[in-house]
Coordinates of C-alpha atoms in Angstrom, one line a residue:
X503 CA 4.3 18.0 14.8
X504 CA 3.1 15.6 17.3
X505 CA 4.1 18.1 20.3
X506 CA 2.6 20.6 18.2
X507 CA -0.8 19.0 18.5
X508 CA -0.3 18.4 22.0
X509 CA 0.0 21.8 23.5
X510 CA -3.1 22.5 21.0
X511 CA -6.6 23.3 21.9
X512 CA -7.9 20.2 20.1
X513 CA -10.1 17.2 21.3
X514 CA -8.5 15.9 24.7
X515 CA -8.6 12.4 23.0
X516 CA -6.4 13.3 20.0
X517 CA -4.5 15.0 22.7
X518 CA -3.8 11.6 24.8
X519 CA -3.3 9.8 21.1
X520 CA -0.6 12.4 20.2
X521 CA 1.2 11.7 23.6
X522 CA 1.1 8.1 23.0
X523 CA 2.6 8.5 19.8
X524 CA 5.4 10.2 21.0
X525 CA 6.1 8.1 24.1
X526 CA 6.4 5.1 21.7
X527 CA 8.7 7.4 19.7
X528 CA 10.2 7.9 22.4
X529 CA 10.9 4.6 23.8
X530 CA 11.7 3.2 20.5
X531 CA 15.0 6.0 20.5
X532 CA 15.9 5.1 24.1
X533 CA 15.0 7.5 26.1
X534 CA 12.6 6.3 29.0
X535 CA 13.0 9.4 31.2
X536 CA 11.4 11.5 28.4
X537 CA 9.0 8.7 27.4
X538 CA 7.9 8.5 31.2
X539 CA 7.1 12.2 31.4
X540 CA 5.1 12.2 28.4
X541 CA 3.0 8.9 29.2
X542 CA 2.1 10.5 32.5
X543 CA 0.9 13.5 30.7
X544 CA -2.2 11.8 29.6
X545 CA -5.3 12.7 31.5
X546 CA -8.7 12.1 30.6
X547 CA -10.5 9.8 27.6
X548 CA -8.3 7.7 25.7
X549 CA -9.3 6.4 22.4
X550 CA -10.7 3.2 22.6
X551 CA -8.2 1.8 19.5
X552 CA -5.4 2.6 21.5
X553 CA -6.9 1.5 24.8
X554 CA -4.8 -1.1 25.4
X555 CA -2.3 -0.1 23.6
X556 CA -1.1 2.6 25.7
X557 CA -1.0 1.0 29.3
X558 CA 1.1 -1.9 27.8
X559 CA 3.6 0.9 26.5
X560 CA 3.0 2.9 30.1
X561 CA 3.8 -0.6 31.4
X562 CA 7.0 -0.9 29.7
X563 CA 8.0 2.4 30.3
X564 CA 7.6 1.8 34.1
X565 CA 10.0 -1.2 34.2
X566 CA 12.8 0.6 31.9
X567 CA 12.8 3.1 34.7
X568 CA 12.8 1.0 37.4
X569 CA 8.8 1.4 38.4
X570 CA 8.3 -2.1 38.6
X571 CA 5.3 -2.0 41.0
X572 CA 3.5 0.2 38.7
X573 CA 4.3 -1.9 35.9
X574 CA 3.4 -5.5 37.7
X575 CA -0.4 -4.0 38.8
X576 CA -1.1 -2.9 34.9
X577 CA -0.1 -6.1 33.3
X578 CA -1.8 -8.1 35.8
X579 CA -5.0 -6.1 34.5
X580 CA -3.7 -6.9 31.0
X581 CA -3.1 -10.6 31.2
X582 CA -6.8 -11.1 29.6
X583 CA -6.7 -9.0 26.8
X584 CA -6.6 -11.4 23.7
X585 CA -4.3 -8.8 21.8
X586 CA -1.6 -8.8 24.3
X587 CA -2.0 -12.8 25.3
X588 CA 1.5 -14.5 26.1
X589 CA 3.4 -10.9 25.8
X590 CA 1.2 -9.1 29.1
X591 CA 2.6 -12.1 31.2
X592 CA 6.1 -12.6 29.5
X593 CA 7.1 -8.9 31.0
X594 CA 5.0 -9.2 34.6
X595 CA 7.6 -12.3 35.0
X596 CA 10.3 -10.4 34.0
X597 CA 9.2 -7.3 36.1
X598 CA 8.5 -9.4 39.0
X599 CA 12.0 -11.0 38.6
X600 CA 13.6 -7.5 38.7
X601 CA 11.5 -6.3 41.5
X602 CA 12.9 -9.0 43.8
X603 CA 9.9 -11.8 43.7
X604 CA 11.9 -14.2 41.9
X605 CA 9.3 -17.3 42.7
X606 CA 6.2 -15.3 41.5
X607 CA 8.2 -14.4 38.3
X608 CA 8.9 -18.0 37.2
X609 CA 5.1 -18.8 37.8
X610 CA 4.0 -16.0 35.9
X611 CA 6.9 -17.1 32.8
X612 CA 5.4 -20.8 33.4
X613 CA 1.5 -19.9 32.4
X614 CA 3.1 -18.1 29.6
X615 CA 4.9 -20.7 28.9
X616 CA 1.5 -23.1 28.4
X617 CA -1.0 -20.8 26.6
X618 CA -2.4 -23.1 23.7
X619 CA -2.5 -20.5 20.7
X620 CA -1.9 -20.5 17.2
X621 CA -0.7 -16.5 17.0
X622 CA 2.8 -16.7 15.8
X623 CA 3.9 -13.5 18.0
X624 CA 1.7 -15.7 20.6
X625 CA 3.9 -19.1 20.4
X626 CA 7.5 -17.0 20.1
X627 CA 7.0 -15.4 23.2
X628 CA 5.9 -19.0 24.6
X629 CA 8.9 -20.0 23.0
X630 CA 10.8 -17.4 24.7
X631 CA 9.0 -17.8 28.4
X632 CA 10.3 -21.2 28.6
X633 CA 13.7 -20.8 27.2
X634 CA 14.5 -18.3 29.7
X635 CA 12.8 -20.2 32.4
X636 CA 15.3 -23.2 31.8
X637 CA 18.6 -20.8 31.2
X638 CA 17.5 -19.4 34.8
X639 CA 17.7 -22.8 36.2
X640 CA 20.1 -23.9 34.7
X641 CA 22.6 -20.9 35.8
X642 CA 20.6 -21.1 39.5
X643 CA 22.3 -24.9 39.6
X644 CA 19.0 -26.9 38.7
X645 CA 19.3 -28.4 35.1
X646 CA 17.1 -31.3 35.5
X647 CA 14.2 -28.8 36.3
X648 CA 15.2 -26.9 33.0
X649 CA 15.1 -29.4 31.4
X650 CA 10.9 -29.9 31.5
X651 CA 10.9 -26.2 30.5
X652 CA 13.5 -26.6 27.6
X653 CA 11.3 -29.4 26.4
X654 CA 8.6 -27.1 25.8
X655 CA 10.2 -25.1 23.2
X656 CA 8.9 -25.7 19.7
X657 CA 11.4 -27.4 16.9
X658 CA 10.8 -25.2 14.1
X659 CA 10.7 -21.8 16.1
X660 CA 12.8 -18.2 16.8
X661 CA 14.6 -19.5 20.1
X662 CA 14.6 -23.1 18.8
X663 CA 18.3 -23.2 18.0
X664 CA 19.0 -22.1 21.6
X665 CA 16.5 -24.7 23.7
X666 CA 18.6 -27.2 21.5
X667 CA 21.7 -26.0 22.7
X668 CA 20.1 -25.2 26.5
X669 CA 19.0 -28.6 26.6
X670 CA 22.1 -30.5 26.0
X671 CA 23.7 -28.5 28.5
X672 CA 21.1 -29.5 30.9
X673 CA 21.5 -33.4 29.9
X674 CA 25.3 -32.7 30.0
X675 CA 25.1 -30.7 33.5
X676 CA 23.0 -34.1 35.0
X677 CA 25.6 -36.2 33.3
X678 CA 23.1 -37.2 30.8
X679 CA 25.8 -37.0 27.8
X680 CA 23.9 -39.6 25.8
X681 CA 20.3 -37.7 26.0
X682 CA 22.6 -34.9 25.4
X683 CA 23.5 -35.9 22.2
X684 CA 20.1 -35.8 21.2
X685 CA 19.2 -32.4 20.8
X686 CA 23.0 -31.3 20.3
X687 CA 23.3 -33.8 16.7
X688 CA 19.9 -32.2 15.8
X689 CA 21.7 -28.7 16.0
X690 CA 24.8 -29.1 14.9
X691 CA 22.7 -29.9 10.7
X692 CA 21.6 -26.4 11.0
X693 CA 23.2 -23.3 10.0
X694 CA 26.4 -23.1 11.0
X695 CA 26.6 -19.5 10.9
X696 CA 24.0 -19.6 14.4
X697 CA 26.3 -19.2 17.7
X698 CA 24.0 -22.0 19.3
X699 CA 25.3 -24.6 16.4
X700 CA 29.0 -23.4 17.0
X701 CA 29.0 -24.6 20.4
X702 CA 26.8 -27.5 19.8
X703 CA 29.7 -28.6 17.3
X704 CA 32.0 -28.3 20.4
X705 CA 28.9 -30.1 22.6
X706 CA 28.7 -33.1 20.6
X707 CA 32.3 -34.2 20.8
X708 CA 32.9 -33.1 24.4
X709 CA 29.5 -35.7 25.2
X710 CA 31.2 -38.5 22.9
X711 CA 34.2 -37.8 25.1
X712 CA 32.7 -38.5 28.1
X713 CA 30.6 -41.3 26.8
X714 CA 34.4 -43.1 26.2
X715 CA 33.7 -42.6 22.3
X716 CA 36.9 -40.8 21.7
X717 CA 37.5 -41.9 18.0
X718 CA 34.1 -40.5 17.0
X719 CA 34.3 -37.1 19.2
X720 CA 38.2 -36.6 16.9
X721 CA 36.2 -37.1 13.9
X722 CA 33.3 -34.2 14.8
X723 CA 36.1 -32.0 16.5
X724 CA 38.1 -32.6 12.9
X725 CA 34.6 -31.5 11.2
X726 CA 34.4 -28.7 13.6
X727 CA 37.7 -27.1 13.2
X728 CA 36.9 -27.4 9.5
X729 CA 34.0 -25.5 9.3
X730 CA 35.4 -23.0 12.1
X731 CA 38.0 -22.6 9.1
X732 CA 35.8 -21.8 6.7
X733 CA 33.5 -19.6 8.5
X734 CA 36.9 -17.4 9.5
X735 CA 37.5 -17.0 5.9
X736 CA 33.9 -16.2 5.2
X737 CA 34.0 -13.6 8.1
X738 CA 37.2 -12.2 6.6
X739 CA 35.0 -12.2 3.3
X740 CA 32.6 -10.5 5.0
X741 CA 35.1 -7.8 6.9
X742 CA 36.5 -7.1 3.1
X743 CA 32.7 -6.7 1.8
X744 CA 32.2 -4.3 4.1
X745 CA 34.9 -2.3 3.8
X746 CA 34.3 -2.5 -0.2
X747 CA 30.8 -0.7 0.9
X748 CA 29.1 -3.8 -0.5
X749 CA 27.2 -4.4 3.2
X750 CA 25.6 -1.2 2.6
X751 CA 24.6 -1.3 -0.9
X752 CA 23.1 -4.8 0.0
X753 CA 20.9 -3.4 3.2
X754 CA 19.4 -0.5 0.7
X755 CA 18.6 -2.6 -2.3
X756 CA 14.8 -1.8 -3.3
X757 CA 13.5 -5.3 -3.9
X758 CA 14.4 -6.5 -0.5
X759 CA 12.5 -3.3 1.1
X760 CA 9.2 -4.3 -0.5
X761 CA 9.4 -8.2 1.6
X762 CA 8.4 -7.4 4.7
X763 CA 11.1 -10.5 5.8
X764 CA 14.0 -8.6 3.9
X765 CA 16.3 -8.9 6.9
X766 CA 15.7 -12.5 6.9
X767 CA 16.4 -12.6 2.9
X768 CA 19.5 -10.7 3.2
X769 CA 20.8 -14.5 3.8
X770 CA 20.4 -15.4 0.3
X771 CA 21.8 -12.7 -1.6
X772 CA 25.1 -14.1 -3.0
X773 CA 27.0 -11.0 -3.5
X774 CA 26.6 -10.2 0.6
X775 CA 28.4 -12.8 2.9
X776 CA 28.5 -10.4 5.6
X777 CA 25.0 -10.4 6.2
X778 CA 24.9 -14.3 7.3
X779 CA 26.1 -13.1 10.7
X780 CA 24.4 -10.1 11.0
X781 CA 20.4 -10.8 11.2
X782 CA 20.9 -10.6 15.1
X783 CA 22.7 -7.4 15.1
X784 CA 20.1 -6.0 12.5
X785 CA 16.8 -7.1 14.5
X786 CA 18.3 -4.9 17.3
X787 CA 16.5 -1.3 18.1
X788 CA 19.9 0.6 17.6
X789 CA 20.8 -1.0 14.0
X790 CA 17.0 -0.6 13.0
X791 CA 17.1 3.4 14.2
X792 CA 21.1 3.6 12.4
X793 CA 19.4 1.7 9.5
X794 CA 16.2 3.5 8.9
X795 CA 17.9 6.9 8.7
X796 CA 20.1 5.7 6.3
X797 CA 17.7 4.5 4.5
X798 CA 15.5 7.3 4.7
X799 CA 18.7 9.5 2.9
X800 CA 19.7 7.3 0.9
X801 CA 15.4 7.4 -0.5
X802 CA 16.2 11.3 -0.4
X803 CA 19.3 10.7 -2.3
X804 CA 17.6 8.9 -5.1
X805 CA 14.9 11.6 -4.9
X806 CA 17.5 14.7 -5.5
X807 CA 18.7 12.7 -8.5
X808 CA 15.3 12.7 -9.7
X809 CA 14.9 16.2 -9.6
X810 CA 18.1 16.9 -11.3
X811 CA 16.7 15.0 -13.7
X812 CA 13.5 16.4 -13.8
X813 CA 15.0 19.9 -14.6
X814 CA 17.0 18.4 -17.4
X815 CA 13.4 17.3 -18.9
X816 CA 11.9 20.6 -17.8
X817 CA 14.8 22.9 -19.6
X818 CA 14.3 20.5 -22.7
X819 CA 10.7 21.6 -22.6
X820 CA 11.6 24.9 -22.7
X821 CA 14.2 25.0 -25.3
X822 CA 11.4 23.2 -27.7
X823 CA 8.5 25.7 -26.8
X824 CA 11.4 28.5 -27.3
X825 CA 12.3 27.2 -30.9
X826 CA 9.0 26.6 -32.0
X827 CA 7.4 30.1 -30.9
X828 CA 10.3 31.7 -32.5
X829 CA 8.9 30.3 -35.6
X830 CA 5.6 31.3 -34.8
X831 CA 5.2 34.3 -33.0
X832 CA 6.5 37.0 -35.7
X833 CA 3.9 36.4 -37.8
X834 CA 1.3 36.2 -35.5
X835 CA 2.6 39.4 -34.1
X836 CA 2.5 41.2 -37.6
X837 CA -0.6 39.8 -38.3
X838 CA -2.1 41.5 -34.5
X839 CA -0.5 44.9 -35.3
X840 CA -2.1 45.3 -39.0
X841 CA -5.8 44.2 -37.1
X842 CA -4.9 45.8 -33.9
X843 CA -4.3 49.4 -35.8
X844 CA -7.8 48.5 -37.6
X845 CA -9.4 47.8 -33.9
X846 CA -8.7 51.1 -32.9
X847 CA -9.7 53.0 -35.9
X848 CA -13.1 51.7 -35.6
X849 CA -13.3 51.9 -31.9
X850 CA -12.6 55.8 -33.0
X851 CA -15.2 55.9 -35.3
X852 CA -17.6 54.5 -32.8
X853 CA -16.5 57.0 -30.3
X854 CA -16.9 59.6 -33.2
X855 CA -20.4 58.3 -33.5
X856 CA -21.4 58.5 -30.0
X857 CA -20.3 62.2 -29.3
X858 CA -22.1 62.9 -32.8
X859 CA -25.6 61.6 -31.5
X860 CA -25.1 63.0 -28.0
X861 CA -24.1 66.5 -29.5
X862 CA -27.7 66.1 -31.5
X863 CA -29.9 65.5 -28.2
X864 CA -28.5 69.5 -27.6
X865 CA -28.5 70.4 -31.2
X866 CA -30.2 68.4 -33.6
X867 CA -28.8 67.4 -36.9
X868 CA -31.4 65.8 -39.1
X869 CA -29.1 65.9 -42.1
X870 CA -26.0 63.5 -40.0
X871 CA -29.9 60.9 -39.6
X872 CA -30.1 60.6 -43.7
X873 CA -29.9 57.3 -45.1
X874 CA -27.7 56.5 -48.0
X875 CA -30.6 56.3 -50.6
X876 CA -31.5 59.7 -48.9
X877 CA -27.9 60.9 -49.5
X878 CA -27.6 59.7 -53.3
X879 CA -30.9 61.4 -54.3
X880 CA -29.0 64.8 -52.3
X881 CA -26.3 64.3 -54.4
X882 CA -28.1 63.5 -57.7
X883 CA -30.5 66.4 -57.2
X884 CA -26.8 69.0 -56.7
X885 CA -25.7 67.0 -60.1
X886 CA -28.9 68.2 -62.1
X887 CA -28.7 71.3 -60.5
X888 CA -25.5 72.1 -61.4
X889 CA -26.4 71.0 -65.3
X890 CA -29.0 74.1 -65.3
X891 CA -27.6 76.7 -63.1
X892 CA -26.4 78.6 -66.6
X893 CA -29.8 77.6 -68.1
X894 CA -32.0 80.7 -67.2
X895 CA -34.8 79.6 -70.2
X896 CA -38.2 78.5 -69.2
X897 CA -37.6 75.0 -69.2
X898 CA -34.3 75.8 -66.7
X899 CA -36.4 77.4 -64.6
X900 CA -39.2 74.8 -64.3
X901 CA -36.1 71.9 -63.6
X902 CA -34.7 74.4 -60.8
X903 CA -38.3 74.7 -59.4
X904 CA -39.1 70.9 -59.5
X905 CA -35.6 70.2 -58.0
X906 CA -36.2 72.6 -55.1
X907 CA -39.9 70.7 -54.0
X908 CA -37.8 67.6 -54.4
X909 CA -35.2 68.8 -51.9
X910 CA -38.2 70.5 -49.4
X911 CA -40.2 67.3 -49.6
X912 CA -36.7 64.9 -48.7
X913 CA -35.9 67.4 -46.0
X914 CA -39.4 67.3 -45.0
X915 CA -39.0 63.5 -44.8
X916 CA -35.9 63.6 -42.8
X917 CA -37.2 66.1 -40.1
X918 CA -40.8 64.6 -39.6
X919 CA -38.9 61.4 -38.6
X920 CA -35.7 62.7 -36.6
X921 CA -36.8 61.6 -33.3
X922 CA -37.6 57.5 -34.4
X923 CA -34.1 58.1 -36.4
X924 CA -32.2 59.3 -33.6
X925 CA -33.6 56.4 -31.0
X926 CA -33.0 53.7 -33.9
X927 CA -29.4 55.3 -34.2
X928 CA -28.7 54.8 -30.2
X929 CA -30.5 51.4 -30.5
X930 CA -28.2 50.4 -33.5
X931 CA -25.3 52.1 -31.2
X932 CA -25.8 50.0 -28.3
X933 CA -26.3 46.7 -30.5
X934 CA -22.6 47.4 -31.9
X935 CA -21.5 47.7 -27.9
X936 CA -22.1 44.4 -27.8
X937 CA -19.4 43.7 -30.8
X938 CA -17.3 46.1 -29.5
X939 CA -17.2 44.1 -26.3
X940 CA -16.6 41.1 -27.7
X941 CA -13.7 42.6 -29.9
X942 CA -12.3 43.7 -26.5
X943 CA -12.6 40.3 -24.7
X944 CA -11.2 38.7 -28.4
X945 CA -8.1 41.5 -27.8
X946 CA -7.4 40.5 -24.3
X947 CA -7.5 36.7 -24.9
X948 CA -4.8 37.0 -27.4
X949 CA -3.0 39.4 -25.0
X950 CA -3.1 37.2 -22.4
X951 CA -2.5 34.0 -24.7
X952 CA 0.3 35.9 -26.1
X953 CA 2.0 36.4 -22.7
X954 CA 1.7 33.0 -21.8
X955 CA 3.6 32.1 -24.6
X956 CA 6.2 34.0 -24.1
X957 CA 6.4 33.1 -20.5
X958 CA 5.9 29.5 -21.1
X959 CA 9.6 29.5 -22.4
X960 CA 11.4 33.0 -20.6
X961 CA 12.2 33.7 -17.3
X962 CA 12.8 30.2 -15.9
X963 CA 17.0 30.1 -16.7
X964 CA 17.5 31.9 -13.3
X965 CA 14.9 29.5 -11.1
X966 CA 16.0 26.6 -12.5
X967 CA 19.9 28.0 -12.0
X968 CA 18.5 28.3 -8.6
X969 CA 17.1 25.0 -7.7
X970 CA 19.9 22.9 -9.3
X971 CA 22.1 25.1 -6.9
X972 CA 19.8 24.0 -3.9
X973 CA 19.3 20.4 -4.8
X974 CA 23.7 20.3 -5.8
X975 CA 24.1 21.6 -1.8
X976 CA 21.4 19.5 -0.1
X977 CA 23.0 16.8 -2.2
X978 CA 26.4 17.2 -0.7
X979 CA 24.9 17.3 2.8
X980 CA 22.9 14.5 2.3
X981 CA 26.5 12.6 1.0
X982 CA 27.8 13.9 3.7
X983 CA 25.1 13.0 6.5
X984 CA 25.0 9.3 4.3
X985 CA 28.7 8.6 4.5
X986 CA 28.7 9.1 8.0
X987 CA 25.4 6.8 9.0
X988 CA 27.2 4.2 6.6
X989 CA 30.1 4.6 9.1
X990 CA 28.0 4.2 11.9
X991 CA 26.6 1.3 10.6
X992 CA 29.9 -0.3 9.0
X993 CA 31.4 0.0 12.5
X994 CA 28.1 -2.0 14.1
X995 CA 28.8 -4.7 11.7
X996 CA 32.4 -4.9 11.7
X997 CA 32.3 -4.8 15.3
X998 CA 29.9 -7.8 15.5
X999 CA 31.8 -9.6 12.9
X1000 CA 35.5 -9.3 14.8
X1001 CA 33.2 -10.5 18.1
X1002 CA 32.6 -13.6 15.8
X1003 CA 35.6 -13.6 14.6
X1004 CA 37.3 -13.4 17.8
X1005 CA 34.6 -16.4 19.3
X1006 CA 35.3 -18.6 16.3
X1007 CA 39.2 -18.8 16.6
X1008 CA 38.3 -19.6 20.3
X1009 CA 36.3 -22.6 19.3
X1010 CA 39.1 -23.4 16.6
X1011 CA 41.5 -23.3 19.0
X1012 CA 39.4 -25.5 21.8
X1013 CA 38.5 -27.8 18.9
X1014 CA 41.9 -28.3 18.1
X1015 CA 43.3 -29.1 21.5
X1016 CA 40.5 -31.3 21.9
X1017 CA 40.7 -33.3 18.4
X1018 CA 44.1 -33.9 19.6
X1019 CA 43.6 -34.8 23.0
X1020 CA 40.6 -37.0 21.5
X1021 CA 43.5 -39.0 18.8
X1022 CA 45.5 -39.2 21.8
X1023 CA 42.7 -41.6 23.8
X1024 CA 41.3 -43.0 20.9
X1025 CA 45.0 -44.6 20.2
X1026 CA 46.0 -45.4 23.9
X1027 CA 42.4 -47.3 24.2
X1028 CA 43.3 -49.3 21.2
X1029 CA 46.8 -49.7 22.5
X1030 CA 45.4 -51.3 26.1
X1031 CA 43.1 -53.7 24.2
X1032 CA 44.5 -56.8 24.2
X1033 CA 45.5 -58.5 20.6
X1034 CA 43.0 -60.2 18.9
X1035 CA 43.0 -64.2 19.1
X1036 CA 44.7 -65.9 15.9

């Protein structure tokens, strides 16, 4: 869709924005090469909301493909934009570092490493500035200037569990094994699931060792194998849950979806030991893409149940609109043929009507004009006559005579107003046009209302046949497609977990050598010391 927009005729801005999309899609599924052809694609305006935006992600492209000069001039020009504070300088350091100017890297990581902010994205990548800064030094052989760096790190931050362990190291490395203790007895009361408190539980011992306290470095190095112990059977725990399918049933539960923290809370569900060693693995890019798409079917999963569900409601629908018509509709359907039979025989007679008066404009009819009064006094007039047709006296004569003015003055009557008849007939005519069209629209509204009856219940065995069809095969590809992301996904974490595993029963074994080797000086000092004075 976005390309789609992109090779479009539309507004070069929404253009540029549609490219930055993608690169950022791009990047985000690890492919820089592609990412770096589409960010240099944009030419002309760039929106202004997206401004900055885009040459931080051009700047990041340019250092995952090894452009680092490119990179180092753009965030230079982005150092004073208050949305990127702290993370514009964070990556000049590191692309100065990879670009060979090593010095000019670790001043660039030092400023970032003193902004005064309050941003919480702000302070972790201070956080992060200086705890690289001091691993650097410390691996480059100077630990007592890491250590000014190390100090900088907040307590209660991301990377504060690994400036504790960096900064013992550094005390350690300057032979500093008291100050060492320090930050290494302040780490080892945290989460013992954290790789930095694992080796801090070896730290502290190995600094009580050294400072000739061999008796309490056997007692933490005893404390240390036990909870090594226990955090191997809670990794085999977690290896078994997994297998069980209970890691992925725990990553898709809706309630933790809706915190935007739900990695973080996946600690606390009870039912998921796995997950205490996994919140590393699962803030990485790959488990995030692996994640979301399973996810995202396992949402279209749910979905697909819905609508099989939805057509079990929908064929319930029907079945009750079927039974209740069939009560209904025979009736109704006598009752339209008896009126529908009566429809037509006066939309005859109408028709009848009409020809009649048009036949009359050609050859006129005044007797078809008469008026029912009119037509009785014709017909009682015939009645008398008929009385005295055999009468041939005087009196007979007279009626017959009296009859026959009676006859010329109605016909009279009739003739003289044929014409205002015949235009009150058409009038009247038209005026039952307007019935007639009514009628009609009456007909076709129960025609159509009929119809939809009987369509609101037939014809939908073979669609809905259809569409569970459709929804049964996209189900099994989407079970299909699910199962295999779940191994994907399974195989991340039980990969991370047997590197764990296999790091753990290292420590166990060095704490165990060492808690031993510890008893063994702790006794011989006591042995050399000379008896106590009676």
């Amino acid at each position: 869709a976005i390309k789609a927009i992109m090779q479009s005729s539309v507004d070069p801005a929404i253009r540029n924005e549609a490219a930055y999309r993608l690169a950022h899609i791009q990047v985000e599924t690890d492919d820089p090469r592609a990412a770096l052809e589409t960010i240099e694609g944009i030419k002309g305006p760039i929106p202004e909301n997206i401004r900055s935006d885009e040459l931080f992600l051009r700047a990041q492209i340019y250092m995952l493909t090894g452009k680092f000069t490119d990179a180092i001039e753009i965030l230079r020009g982005l150092r004073g934009d208050k949305k990127y504070e702290g993370f514009a300088g964070y990556n000049l350091g590191i692309a100065l570092i990879q670009s060979g100017h090593e010095q000019d890297g670790y001043e660039a990581l030092d400023k970032v490493g003193q902004i005064d902010s309050d941003d919480p994205g702000t302070l972790a990548i201070k956080d992060k500035a200086n705890l690289l800064l001091g691993n650097r030094l410390i691996a480059a052989g100077k630990p007592a200037l890491a250590k000014h760096f190390l100090d900088r790190v907040r307590l209660k931050g991301p990377y504060s569990n690994k400036a504790l362990l960096s900064d013992g190291w550094a005390n350690a490395a300057v032979g500093q094994y008291n100050r060492a203790l320090v930050p290494w007895n302040i780490l080892i009361k945290r989460n013992v699931t954290d790789r930095a408190v694992q080796e801090a539980m070896l730290g502290a011992p190995y600094a009580y060792s050294k400072l000739n306290l061999h008796g309490r470095a056997a007692v933490l190095y005893g404390n240390a194998l036990q909870q090594f112990t226990a955090e191997l059977d809670k990794l085999d725990a977690s290896l078994k849950s997994i297998r069980e399918g209970k890691f992925l049933k725990a990553l898709t539960r809706d309630e933790l979806k809706e915190d935007k923290d739900w990695v973080v809370k996946l600690r606390e569900l009870p039912d998921a030991p796995e997950t205490y060693y996994l919140l590393d693995l699962m803030a990485s890019n790959d488990f995030q893409e692996s994640l979301q798409n399973y996810v995202d079917l396992d949402d279209l999963r749910k979905r697909m149940q819905a609508w099989d569900t939805n057509l079990d409601a929908y064929e319930d629908i029907i079945g009750q609109r079927r039974q209740y018509y069939a009560g209904v509709l025979p009736g109704v359907d006598n009752r339209f043929r008896e009126l529908d039979s009566r429809m037509r025989l006066r939309l005859q007679q109408r028709q009848a009507l009409d020809d009649r008066l048009k036949n009359m404009l050609i050859s006129p009819r005044p007797d078809f004009l008469a008026t029912a009064n009119e037509r009785i006094i014709e017909q009682e007039l015939n009645g008398i006559e008929d009385q005295y047709k055999n009468d041939h006296s005087p009196a007979g004569d007279d009626v017959r005579r009296r009859i026959a003015r009676l006859r010329g003055l109605l016909l009279f009557r009739i003739r003289a107003t044929y014409d205002r008849r015949l235009t009150l007939a058409y009038k009247h005519l038209h005026q039952l046009d307007g019935s007639v069209a009514r009628l009609n629209e009456i007909y076709r509204s129960f025609v159509r209302n009929r119809q939809a009856a009987t369509l609101s219940y037939e014809g939908y065995d073979d669609e809905i046949r259809q569409l569970r069809n459709r929804i049964r095969d996209a189900k099994e590809k989407v079970d299909t497609l699910m199962a295999q992301q779940g191994d994907v996904l399974n195989t991340m974490a039980t990969d991370e977990l047997e590197k764990r595993r296999k790091r753990l029963e290292e420590y166990q074994v060095q704490a165990r050598f060492a808690m031993a080797e510890s008893y063994d000086r702790a006794t011989k000092n006591q042995m050399e010391q000379p008896p106590a004075k009676k």
